XYZ file of C-alpha atoms in Angstrom:
248
model
C -10.144 -48.609 63.643
C -6.541 -49.865 63.763
C -7.030 -52.425 60.973
C -9.143 -52.284 57.831
C -8.406 -55.953 57.147
C -7.856 -58.633 59.755
C -7.418 -62.284 58.796
C -6.963 -64.818 61.571
C -6.259 -68.521 61.153
C -7.735 -68.686 57.654
C -8.086 -72.178 56.223
C -9.767 -72.329 52.852
C -9.897 -73.240 49.207
C -12.137 -75.170 46.865
C -12.020 -78.531 48.650
C -12.330 -79.307 52.353
C -10.128 -82.357 51.889
C -7.308 -80.351 50.303
C -7.364 -76.721 51.533
C -5.217 -74.253 49.609
C -4.745 -71.843 52.514
C -3.429 -73.161 55.815
C -3.717 -71.030 58.950
C -3.099 -67.710 57.208
C -2.854 -64.589 59.377
C -2.694 -61.159 57.747
C -3.702 -57.557 58.281
C -3.840 -54.172 56.579
C -3.883 -50.931 58.544
C -5.417 -47.636 57.425
C -3.036 -45.666 55.241
C -0.729 -48.513 54.273
C -0.053 -50.585 51.181
C 0.645 -54.269 51.753
C 2.260 -56.289 48.976
C 1.041 -59.869 48.552
C 3.927 -61.855 47.086
C 4.007 -65.420 45.853
C 4.644 -67.696 42.896
C 1.871 -68.967 40.643
C -0.215 -71.397 42.687
C 0.882 -69.956 46.028
C -2.715 -69.168 46.973
C -2.787 -65.400 46.347
C -5.943 -65.364 44.230
C -7.635 -67.846 46.568
C -6.753 -65.578 49.484
C -8.288 -62.571 47.720
C -11.423 -64.522 46.842
C -11.914 -65.245 50.529
C -11.521 -61.561 51.391
C -14.180 -60.497 48.886
C -16.540 -63.309 49.858
C -16.441 -65.453 46.717
C -15.115 -68.289 48.875
C -16.089 -68.923 52.486
C -13.485 -69.907 55.093
C -13.332 -73.506 56.229
C -11.845 -72.181 59.466
C -10.727 -68.823 60.795
C -12.192 -65.351 60.477
C -11.972 -62.359 58.152
C -12.964 -58.833 59.161
C -13.074 -55.820 56.850
C -13.388 -52.470 58.612
C -14.646 -54.276 61.703
C -17.340 -56.256 59.873
C -17.618 -59.939 59.042
C -19.488 -61.243 56.004
C -21.715 -63.409 58.179
C -22.767 -60.775 60.710
C -22.887 -57.603 58.570
C -23.038 -58.644 54.924
C -23.980 -55.269 53.417
C -21.525 -53.254 55.529
C -18.771 -55.798 54.814
C -19.219 -55.617 51.027
C -19.424 -51.814 51.074
C -16.069 -51.633 52.868
C -13.856 -52.802 49.991
C -13.318 -52.446 46.251
C -11.852 -55.314 44.249
C -9.868 -55.071 41.012
C -9.387 -58.520 39.428
C -6.467 -59.524 37.244
C -8.708 -59.697 34.148
C -11.110 -56.776 33.567
C -14.809 -57.618 33.949
C -17.057 -55.011 32.324
C -20.462 -54.756 30.670
C -19.734 -54.489 26.953
C -22.874 -52.449 26.212
C -22.254 -49.841 28.917
C -20.032 -46.833 28.283
C -17.061 -45.843 30.422
C -19.114 -43.050 32.016
C -22.033 -45.393 32.682
C -19.703 -47.786 34.508
C -18.597 -44.915 36.719
C -22.194 -43.830 37.337
C -23.242 -47.378 38.205
C -20.357 -47.711 40.654
C -21.223 -44.408 42.318
C -24.817 -45.541 42.806
C -23.747 -48.914 44.178
C -21.482 -47.294 46.791
C -23.784 -44.371 47.561
C -21.381 -41.678 46.350
C -23.058 -38.273 46.275
C -23.551 -36.633 42.868
C -21.168 -33.711 43.410
C -18.440 -35.962 44.816
C -19.000 -38.458 42.010
C -18.517 -35.883 39.265
C -15.413 -34.412 40.879
C -13.769 -37.791 41.363
C -14.839 -39.107 37.961
C -13.427 -36.138 36.057
C -10.167 -36.330 37.984
C -9.811 -40.050 37.317
C -10.620 -39.686 33.623
C -7.902 -37.056 33.349
C -5.335 -38.990 35.381
C -5.793 -42.203 33.404
C -6.046 -40.342 30.076
C -9.532 -41.713 29.362
C -11.438 -38.463 28.805
C -11.794 -39.044 25.068
C -13.190 -42.539 25.713
C -15.815 -41.573 28.297
C -18.723 -42.316 25.931
C -17.256 -45.435 24.329
C -18.836 -48.805 25.013
C -16.633 -51.122 27.035
C -16.791 -53.707 24.260
C -14.885 -51.315 22.009
C -11.998 -50.729 24.405
C -8.550 -52.316 24.378
C -7.540 -54.593 27.248
C -5.440 -51.829 28.791
C -8.324 -49.373 28.624
C -10.678 -51.931 30.154
C -8.221 -52.323 33.016
C -8.202 -48.560 33.481
C -12.004 -48.569 33.766
C -11.843 -51.227 36.483
C -9.293 -49.165 38.377
C -11.252 -45.929 37.997
C -14.420 -47.572 39.283
C -12.579 -48.864 42.336
C -10.932 -45.530 43.134
C -14.187 -43.668 42.553
C -15.777 -45.477 45.502
C -12.925 -44.710 47.953
C -13.782 -47.542 50.397
C -11.665 -48.277 53.493
C -9.936 -51.211 51.728
C -8.720 -51.917 48.196
C -8.016 -55.482 47.076
C -6.059 -55.339 43.812
C -4.841 -58.377 41.870
C -1.983 -57.907 39.356
C -2.930 -54.318 38.450
C 0.031 -53.599 36.167
C -0.790 -56.210 33.511
C -1.818 -54.595 30.237
C -1.087 -51.039 31.363
C 1.261 -48.769 29.444
C 4.027 -46.868 31.298
C 1.942 -43.709 31.685
C -0.986 -45.691 33.086
C 1.315 -47.478 35.537
C 2.611 -44.124 36.757
C -0.969 -42.862 37.112
C -1.901 -45.972 39.093
C 1.037 -45.584 41.460
C 0.187 -41.911 42.018
C -3.433 -42.818 42.718
C -2.478 -45.530 45.195
C -0.239 -43.054 46.997
C -3.147 -40.613 47.263
C -5.455 -43.336 48.597
C -2.903 -44.151 51.291
C -2.677 -40.476 52.252
C -6.487 -40.402 52.495
C -6.312 -43.199 55.073
C -7.358 -46.128 52.909
C -5.638 -49.517 53.138
C -4.508 -51.455 50.070
C -3.460 -55.052 49.548
C -1.882 -55.529 46.126
C -0.696 -58.717 44.467
C 1.956 -58.444 41.759
C 4.845 -60.375 40.251
C 6.688 -57.124 39.527
C 8.526 -57.113 42.841
C 10.875 -54.253 42.045
C 7.914 -51.936 41.487
C 6.085 -52.962 44.624
C 9.225 -52.559 46.704
C 9.245 -48.815 46.127
C 5.691 -48.335 47.384
C 4.819 -51.020 49.942
C 4.842 -50.455 53.683
C 4.605 -54.152 54.530
C 4.594 -57.517 52.783
C 3.008 -60.956 52.997
C 5.029 -63.747 51.374
C 2.676 -66.605 50.590
C 4.021 -70.002 49.493
C 2.035 -73.217 49.086
C -0.784 -71.719 51.100
C 1.231 -70.651 54.125
C 2.794 -67.343 55.139
C 6.590 -67.663 54.986
C 7.264 -64.094 56.076
C 5.416 -60.905 56.881
C 6.199 -57.376 57.975
C 8.221 -54.526 56.574
C 11.188 -54.905 54.223
C 13.621 -55.486 57.097
C 11.415 -58.249 58.503
C 11.224 -60.071 55.165
C 14.969 -59.755 54.599
C 15.648 -61.073 58.108
C 13.296 -64.031 57.596
C 15.134 -64.947 54.385
C 18.590 -64.618 55.936
C 19.803 -62.381 53.152
C 22.156 -59.454 53.907
C 20.456 -56.697 55.940
C 21.088 -54.190 53.170
C 19.452 -56.540 50.624
C 16.186 -56.002 48.809
C 12.816 -57.683 49.228
C 13.167 -59.195 45.741
C 16.328 -61.057 46.784
C 14.710 -62.183 50.028
C 11.638 -63.427 48.168
C 13.700 -65.674 45.881
C 15.526 -67.096 48.873
C 12.297 -67.747 50.770
C 10.516 -69.588 47.964
C 13.513 -71.757 47.128
C 15.196 -69.871 44.316
C 18.714 -68.533 44.319
C 18.975 -64.919 45.406
C 20.127 -62.875 42.373
């Protein structure tokens, strides 16, 4: 499988008369992290909702690990893990119960589940909270639970929306280390974030989305070239140029 995510000619949104996304093409390969960049309202969240099946395309096609939602619904949904911008947990389930529930949903074997769960609890410094109900956790801790559940499953594709919000510096470092490990394991990741300087150190490729269209895509050199900024410039400078702001 040369692509864990393939999006071709995607047109979509909430209204057929006024689509948010207009002929979007994108892909994620195994073992790479793709940064999804864009201003508020660019269509990033709408794009992710189409990938995870909350919105259906008006035109075009989306494949995850070779499956489409229409032809192989169960296999499609089992091929990705989604981490939303705002944590969504069951307040009356504990941290450990969330992990157990995720393992059952993805068919993770008991031995593998316990090994991964213990490692994630240690990495995200949540061991002392394992038996706490989600309703008693801070926002940052709730975000950690969402991340741990996603990484526990180890699907072919991760779809992660603004993961750094609410995390403390140690949790951000743990997240970056975990994403690096997932890449090394052959998983693909597409991550949306406004913290461009942080993404720039970890991304293999980028998608610059603006007003529902892709302005640039490819590695850092491709994005810089598309923006016309100096070849030695950074993606952050190129992004500002592309979306109409002055390059800092």
